[in-house]
Amino acid sequence: MLDKRRIGGEIGAESGARAERWTVAEAAKIYNFPFNDLLFRAHSIHRAHFDPNAVQMSRLLSIKTGGCAEDCGYCSQSAHYPTGLKASKRMEVERVIAEARKAREGGAARYCMGAAWRSPKERDMEAIAAMIRGVKALGMETCMTLGMLSPAQSERLADAGLDYYNHNIDTSERFYGEIITTRTFSDRLETLANVRDAGIKVCAGGILGMGETIDDRVSMLVTLANLPTAPESVPVNMLIPIPGSKLADAPPVDPIDFVRAIALARILMPQSHVRLSAGRTEMTDEMQALCFFAGANSIFVGETLLTADNPGEDHDAALFRRLGLKPMELRPADMEPAE
Ligand code: SAM
Ligand code: DTB
Ligand code: SF4
């Protein structure tokens, strides 16, 4: 018998810290509930913690593209695979801030800057700090994803005022070595701990559709939920198969399985923003609607993610209208129900 309080995720709910840990068996049992029961539970928890019609919107910018030393089998930016992507140098601070300003005008509340690095170099740190300060001065939340960070680097980013750091565990510990060999699962957890210790909010999730089993997906979500404090943001990416990469021919994820994973993420991490992340161009509106019902409440907006396509503003505006969704950060006065 599963403890109902635990299914509601109410233990330690106020702080985001949980007194007890989920087991993979418990989580797998929930994942395998009849679909309607799973969605009902996930949506009830979603409603208890969030406005169910509000979706947080972030915008991505690749501040250093391609030529990456890591061998992540899914990535267009790894130098280990002939993906045809042209590598470029780190962007100038002023250009990043100008792009962030455009994103703010487009309605994004959080600006996420990504670099194709194994970890940032000392020579990059001052420019990175200047980007954080500049974007924050526009009144946006800042997020960075720059690879592995030491405790000292985490402190430097915290001092510059960084709000979030994105660092995905990507898959289960068991499957990790099949996808990436140039670093380990525990390296990822170490950076997450460094970021958390520095007082930066954590964005950590993974990818579905890399050939992993359902148990791998459940295990990945359990690892995230069992961190000393659950991540504030949990991006769930659907693999975008990149020609030339190791996973170019990976079979697509069953949309129902994808929705189940979103529901499980919501149940295991009731207070986190669950982001319907990469792969939305291949999702129907109906699939996205189910994901929002199951507990997803965050997306990336804009035509491009880091290097790959994303539904554009027009498509997302139409989707929001169809579903009566609204951006999360609007003032209460703006939050009239959609027509
Ligand atoms: N280099 C940094 C790192 O790996 O930590 C940051 C950038 S990396 C591109 C950010 C995340 O994007 C990866 O951890 C992965 O989860 C996701 N990602 C990358 N390529 C993807 C793809 N083709 N499809 C889906 N998600 C992808
Ligand atoms: C995350 O989980 N997904 C974003 C963000 N964090 C950095 C990146 C998705 C990348 C998709 C592939 C591309 O654009 O190259
Ligand atoms: Fe490099 Fe990040 Fe791509 Fe891995 S996911 S190859 S670390 S840019």
Coordinates of C-alpha atoms and ligand atoms in Angstrom, one line a residue:
M1 CA 0.0 0.0 0.0
L2 CA 1.3 3.4 -0.9
D3 CA 1.0 6.1 1.7
K4 CA -1.5 8.7 0.4
R5 CA 0.3 11.6 2.1
R6 CA 3.4 10.6 0.3
I7 CA 1.6 10.4 -3.1
G8 CA 0.5 14.0 -2.4
G9 CA 4.1 14.9 -1.8
E10 CA 3.1 16.8 1.3
I11 CA 6.1 15.8 3.4
G12 CA 8.4 18.8 3.8
A13 CA 6.2 20.5 1.3
E14 CA 6.8 24.0 2.6
S15 CA 10.6 24.0 2.2
G16 CA 10.9 21.8 -0.8
A17 CA 13.0 19.5 1.4
R18 CA 11.6 16.0 2.0
A19 CA 12.1 14.0 5.1
E20 CA 11.7 10.7 3.3
R21 CA 13.0 9.5 0.0
W22 CA 11.0 7.9 -2.8
T23 CA 12.0 4.5 -3.9
V24 CA 12.0 3.6 -7.6
A25 CA 9.4 0.8 -6.9
E26 CA 7.0 3.3 -5.3
A27 CA 7.4 5.8 -8.2
A28 CA 7.1 3.0 -10.8
K29 CA 3.8 2.0 -9.2
I30 CA 2.5 5.5 -9.6
Y31 CA 3.8 5.8 -13.1
N32 CA 1.9 2.6 -14.0
F33 CA -1.5 3.7 -12.5
P34 CA -4.3 3.7 -15.0
F35 CA -3.8 6.8 -17.1
N36 CA -6.9 8.6 -15.9
D37 CA -6.0 7.9 -12.2
L38 CA -2.4 9.1 -12.8
L39 CA -3.5 12.3 -14.5
F40 CA -6.2 13.0 -11.9
R41 CA -3.7 12.7 -9.1
A42 CA -1.0 14.7 -10.9
H43 CA -3.5 17.5 -11.8
S44 CA -4.9 17.7 -8.3
I45 CA -1.4 18.1 -6.9
H46 CA -0.6 20.7 -9.6
R47 CA -3.7 22.7 -8.6
A48 CA -2.9 22.6 -5.0
H49 CA 0.5 24.3 -5.6
F50 CA 0.1 26.4 -8.8
D51 CA -2.4 28.3 -10.8
P52 CA -3.2 25.5 -13.3
N53 CA -3.6 28.0 -16.2
A54 CA -0.3 29.9 -15.8
V55 CA 2.8 28.9 -17.7
Q56 CA 6.3 30.2 -16.9
M57 CA 8.1 31.3 -20.1
S58 CA 11.9 31.3 -20.5
R59 CA 14.0 32.2 -23.5
L60 CA 17.3 30.5 -24.4
L61 CA 20.4 31.9 -26.0
S62 CA 23.6 30.0 -26.9
I63 CA 26.4 32.3 -25.8
K64 CA 29.1 29.9 -27.0
T65 CA 28.1 27.4 -29.7
G66 CA 29.7 24.1 -30.8
G67 CA 33.1 22.6 -30.6
C68 CA 32.4 21.0 -27.2
A69 CA 34.9 18.6 -25.7
E70 CA 32.2 16.4 -24.2
D71 CA 30.8 13.4 -26.1
C72 CA 27.0 13.6 -25.2
G73 CA 25.4 11.3 -27.7
Y74 CA 22.3 13.5 -28.2
C75 CA 24.0 16.9 -28.8
S76 CA 24.6 18.9 -31.9
Q77 CA 27.5 20.7 -30.2
S78 CA 29.8 17.9 -29.4
A79 CA 33.1 17.9 -31.3
H80 CA 33.0 14.1 -31.2
Y81 CA 30.2 13.8 -33.8
P82 CA 30.0 15.1 -37.4
T83 CA 26.8 17.1 -36.9
G84 CA 27.8 19.8 -39.3
L85 CA 27.3 22.6 -36.7
K86 CA 29.6 25.6 -37.1
A87 CA 31.4 26.4 -33.8
S88 CA 31.6 30.0 -32.7
K89 CA 33.4 32.0 -30.0
R90 CA 31.8 33.3 -26.8
M91 CA 29.4 36.2 -27.5
E92 CA 30.2 39.7 -26.5
V93 CA 28.4 40.9 -23.3
E94 CA 26.6 43.8 -25.0
R95 CA 25.2 41.5 -27.7
V96 CA 23.8 39.1 -25.0
I97 CA 22.2 42.0 -23.2
A98 CA 20.6 43.3 -26.4
E99 CA 19.2 39.8 -27.2
A100 CA 17.8 39.6 -23.6
R101 CA 16.1 42.9 -24.1
K102 CA 14.4 41.6 -27.2
A103 CA 13.3 38.4 -25.3
R104 CA 11.8 40.5 -22.6
E105 CA 9.8 42.5 -25.1
G106 CA 8.6 39.1 -26.4
G107 CA 7.2 38.2 -22.9
A108 CA 10.0 36.0 -21.5
A109 CA 10.5 36.3 -17.8
R110 CA 13.6 34.3 -17.5
Y111 CA 16.7 34.4 -19.7
C112 CA 18.7 31.2 -20.0
M113 CA 22.3 31.5 -21.4
G114 CA 24.0 28.3 -22.5
A115 CA 27.6 27.5 -23.4
A116 CA 29.0 24.4 -25.1
W117 CA 31.7 23.9 -22.4
R118 CA 32.8 21.1 -20.3
S119 CA 33.2 23.8 -17.6
P120 CA 33.9 27.5 -17.8
K121 CA 37.5 28.8 -17.9
E122 CA 38.9 31.4 -15.6
R123 CA 39.2 33.8 -18.5
D124 CA 35.4 33.6 -19.2
M125 CA 34.3 34.3 -15.6
E126 CA 34.3 38.1 -15.7
A127 CA 32.3 38.2 -18.9
I128 CA 29.8 35.7 -17.5
A129 CA 29.4 37.8 -14.4
A130 CA 28.8 40.9 -16.5
M131 CA 26.1 39.1 -18.6
I132 CA 24.3 38.1 -15.4
R133 CA 24.4 41.6 -14.0
G134 CA 23.3 43.1 -17.3
V135 CA 20.4 40.8 -17.8
K136 CA 19.2 41.2 -14.2
A137 CA 19.3 44.9 -14.7
L138 CA 16.6 44.4 -17.3
G139 CA 14.4 43.0 -14.6
M140 CA 14.6 39.4 -15.9
E141 CA 15.5 36.3 -14.0
T142 CA 18.8 34.8 -15.0
C143 CA 19.8 31.2 -15.7
M144 CA 23.0 29.8 -17.0
T145 CA 24.2 26.4 -18.2
L146 CA 27.9 26.3 -18.7
G147 CA 28.9 22.7 -17.8
M148 CA 30.6 21.6 -14.6
L149 CA 31.2 24.2 -11.8
S150 CA 33.6 24.1 -8.9
P151 CA 32.4 25.4 -5.5
A152 CA 34.5 28.6 -6.2
Q153 CA 32.9 29.2 -9.6
S154 CA 29.5 28.6 -8.2
E155 CA 30.2 31.3 -5.5
R156 CA 31.3 33.7 -8.3
L157 CA 28.1 33.2 -10.2
A158 CA 26.0 33.6 -7.0
D159 CA 27.9 36.8 -6.2
A160 CA 27.0 38.2 -9.6
G161 CA 23.4 37.5 -8.7
L162 CA 22.6 34.4 -10.8
D163 CA 19.1 33.1 -10.0
Y164 CA 19.2 29.6 -11.6
Y165 CA 21.8 27.2 -12.8
N166 CA 20.8 24.5 -15.3
H167 CA 22.6 21.2 -15.2
N168 CA 20.8 18.1 -16.3
I169 CA 21.3 14.6 -15.0
D170 CA 19.8 13.6 -18.4
T171 CA 18.9 9.9 -17.6
S172 CA 19.3 7.2 -14.9
E173 CA 22.6 6.4 -13.3
R174 CA 22.4 3.0 -14.9
F175 CA 22.0 4.3 -18.5
Y176 CA 24.3 7.4 -18.2
G177 CA 27.4 5.7 -19.5
E178 CA 25.6 4.6 -22.7
I179 CA 25.1 8.3 -23.6
I180 CA 28.1 10.1 -22.2
T181 CA 31.6 8.8 -21.5
T182 CA 33.6 12.0 -20.9
R183 CA 32.0 12.6 -17.4
T184 CA 30.1 10.6 -14.9
F185 CA 26.7 10.7 -13.3
S186 CA 28.3 11.6 -9.9
D187 CA 30.2 14.5 -11.6
R188 CA 26.7 15.9 -12.4
L189 CA 25.5 15.5 -8.9
E190 CA 28.6 17.2 -7.5
T191 CA 28.0 20.3 -9.6
L192 CA 24.3 20.3 -8.5
A193 CA 25.5 20.2 -4.9
N194 CA 28.0 23.0 -5.5
V195 CA 25.4 25.2 -7.1
R196 CA 22.9 24.5 -4.3
D197 CA 25.5 25.2 -1.6
A198 CA 26.3 28.6 -3.2
G199 CA 22.6 29.5 -2.8
I200 CA 21.7 29.4 -6.6
K201 CA 18.3 27.9 -7.5
V202 CA 18.7 24.6 -9.3
C203 CA 17.3 23.7 -12.7
A204 CA 17.9 20.0 -13.4
G205 CA 16.1 17.4 -15.6
G206 CA 16.7 15.1 -18.4
I207 CA 15.9 13.7 -21.8
L208 CA 13.4 11.1 -22.9
G209 CA 13.8 9.1 -26.1
M210 CA 17.5 8.1 -26.0
G211 CA 16.7 4.4 -25.9
E212 CA 16.3 4.2 -22.1
T213 CA 13.7 2.0 -20.4
I214 CA 10.7 3.2 -18.5
D215 CA 12.5 2.2 -15.3
D216 CA 15.4 4.5 -16.3
R217 CA 12.9 7.4 -16.7
V218 CA 11.4 6.7 -13.3
S219 CA 14.8 6.3 -11.7
M220 CA 16.0 9.7 -13.2
L221 CA 12.9 11.4 -11.7
V222 CA 13.4 9.7 -8.4
T223 CA 17.1 10.9 -8.3
L224 CA 15.9 14.5 -8.8
A225 CA 13.1 14.3 -6.3
N226 CA 15.5 12.7 -3.7
L227 CA 18.1 15.5 -3.9
P228 CA 18.4 17.1 -0.5
T229 CA 16.2 19.9 -1.9
A230 CA 14.3 19.1 -5.1
P231 CA 15.2 21.3 -8.1
E232 CA 13.1 24.4 -8.4
S233 CA 12.9 23.8 -12.2
V234 CA 12.7 20.4 -13.9
P235 CA 13.2 20.5 -17.7
V236 CA 11.8 17.4 -19.3
N237 CA 13.3 17.3 -22.9
M238 CA 12.1 15.0 -25.7
L239 CA 15.1 14.1 -27.7
I240 CA 15.5 16.1 -30.9
P241 CA 17.4 13.6 -33.0
I242 CA 20.4 15.4 -34.5
P243 CA 21.8 14.1 -37.8
G244 CA 25.4 12.9 -37.3
S245 CA 25.0 12.5 -33.5
K246 CA 25.1 9.1 -31.8
L247 CA 21.4 9.2 -31.3
A248 CA 20.4 10.4 -34.8
D249 CA 18.2 7.3 -35.3
A250 CA 16.8 6.8 -31.8
P251 CA 13.1 5.7 -32.0
P252 CA 10.6 8.4 -30.9
V253 CA 9.0 8.3 -27.5
D254 CA 5.4 7.2 -27.2
P255 CA 3.5 10.4 -26.4
I256 CA 1.4 8.7 -23.7
D257 CA 4.6 7.6 -22.0
F258 CA 5.9 11.1 -22.2
V259 CA 2.8 12.5 -20.5
R260 CA 3.1 9.8 -17.8
A261 CA 6.6 11.0 -17.1
I262 CA 5.4 14.6 -16.8
A263 CA 2.7 13.5 -14.4
L264 CA 5.2 11.5 -12.3
A265 CA 7.5 14.5 -12.2
R266 CA 4.6 16.7 -10.9
I267 CA 3.7 14.1 -8.2
L268 CA 7.3 13.5 -7.0
M269 CA 8.1 17.3 -7.1
P270 CA 4.9 19.1 -6.3
Q271 CA 6.4 22.5 -5.9
S272 CA 8.8 22.5 -8.9
H273 CA 8.3 24.2 -12.2
V274 CA 8.1 21.2 -14.6
R275 CA 9.3 22.4 -18.0
L276 CA 8.0 21.0 -21.3
S277 CA 11.4 21.6 -22.8
A278 CA 13.1 20.5 -26.1
G279 CA 11.1 18.6 -28.7
R280 CA 7.8 20.7 -28.8
T281 CA 8.0 21.1 -32.5
E282 CA 7.3 17.3 -32.8
M283 CA 4.4 17.4 -30.3
T284 CA 0.9 18.0 -31.3
D285 CA -1.1 20.7 -29.5
E286 CA -3.2 17.8 -28.0
M287 CA -0.1 16.2 -26.5
Q288 CA 1.1 19.5 -25.1
A289 CA -2.4 20.1 -23.6
L290 CA -2.2 16.7 -21.9
C291 CA 1.3 17.7 -20.5
F292 CA 0.0 20.9 -19.2
F293 CA -2.9 19.0 -17.5
A294 CA -0.5 16.5 -16.1
G295 CA 1.5 19.3 -14.4
A296 CA 3.9 20.9 -16.9
N297 CA 3.9 24.7 -16.2
S298 CA 6.9 26.0 -18.0
I299 CA 8.2 26.2 -21.6
F300 CA 10.9 27.8 -23.7
V301 CA 9.6 30.4 -26.1
G302 CA 11.2 31.6 -29.3
E303 CA 12.0 30.1 -32.7
T304 CA 15.3 28.5 -31.5
L305 CA 16.4 26.6 -28.4
L306 CA 20.2 26.6 -28.3
T307 CA 20.8 25.3 -31.9
A308 CA 17.5 23.4 -32.7
D309 CA 14.1 24.6 -33.7
N310 CA 11.3 25.5 -31.2
P311 CA 7.7 26.5 -32.1
G312 CA 7.7 30.2 -32.8
E313 CA 5.8 32.9 -31.0
D314 CA 2.7 32.7 -33.3
H315 CA 2.2 29.0 -32.8
D316 CA 2.6 29.3 -29.0
A317 CA 0.3 32.3 -28.9
A318 CA -2.3 30.3 -30.7
L319 CA -1.8 27.3 -28.4
F320 CA -2.2 29.5 -25.3
R321 CA -5.4 31.0 -26.8
R322 CA -6.8 27.5 -27.6
L323 CA -6.1 26.3 -24.0
G324 CA -6.8 29.5 -22.1
L325 CA -3.3 29.6 -20.8
K326 CA -1.5 32.7 -19.7
P327 CA 2.1 33.7 -18.9
M328 CA 2.9 33.1 -15.3
E329 CA 4.5 36.4 -14.5
L330 CA 1.6 38.7 -15.4
R331 CA 0.3 40.9 -12.6
P332 CA -3.0 39.8 -11.1
A333 CA -4.8 42.6 -12.9
D334 CA -3.8 41.1 -16.2
M335 CA -4.9 37.7 -15.4
E336 CA -8.4 37.7 -16.9
P337 CA -9.6 34.4 -18.2
A338 CA -8.9 33.9 -21.9
E339 CA -11.8 34.5 -24.3
Ligands
SAM1 N1 27.1 22.3 -22.0 C1 26.2 22.4 -20.9 C2 25.8 21.1 -20.3 O1 25.7 20.1 -21.0 O2 25.6 21.0 -19.1 C3 24.9 23.1 -21.2 C4 24.2 23.0 -22.5 S1 23.4 21.5 -22.9 C5 23.0 21.7 -24.6 C6 21.9 21.6 -22.0 C7 21.0 20.4 -22.0 O3 20.2 20.4 -23.2 C8 21.6 19.0 -22.0 O4 21.9 18.6 -20.7 C9 20.4 18.1 -22.5 O5 19.6 17.7 -21.4 C10 19.6 19.1 -23.4 N2 19.8 18.7 -24.8 C11 20.9 18.9 -25.6 N3 20.7 18.5 -26.8 C12 19.5 18.0 -26.9 C13 18.7 17.3 -27.9 N4 19.2 17.1 -29.1 N5 17.4 17.0 -27.6 C14 16.9 17.2 -26.3 N6 17.6 17.8 -25.3 C15 18.9 18.1 -25.6
DTB2 C1 17.3 22.0 -21.1 O1 17.0 21.1 -20.3 N1 16.9 22.1 -22.3 C2 17.5 23.3 -22.9 C3 18.2 24.0 -21.7 N2 18.0 23.0 -20.7 C4 19.6 24.5 -21.8 C5 18.3 23.0 -24.1 C6 17.7 22.2 -25.1 C7 18.6 22.0 -26.2 C8 18.0 21.4 -27.4 C9 18.9 21.2 -28.5 C10 19.5 22.4 -29.2 O2 18.9 23.4 -29.2 O3 20.6 22.2 -29.6
SF4_3 FE1 28.7 19.9 -24.6 FE2 26.5 20.4 -23.2 FE3 26.3 19.4 -25.7 FE4 27.3 17.8 -23.8 S1 25.2 18.7 -23.9 S2 28.2 18.1 -25.8 S3 28.4 19.3 -22.5 S4 27.1 21.4 -25.1

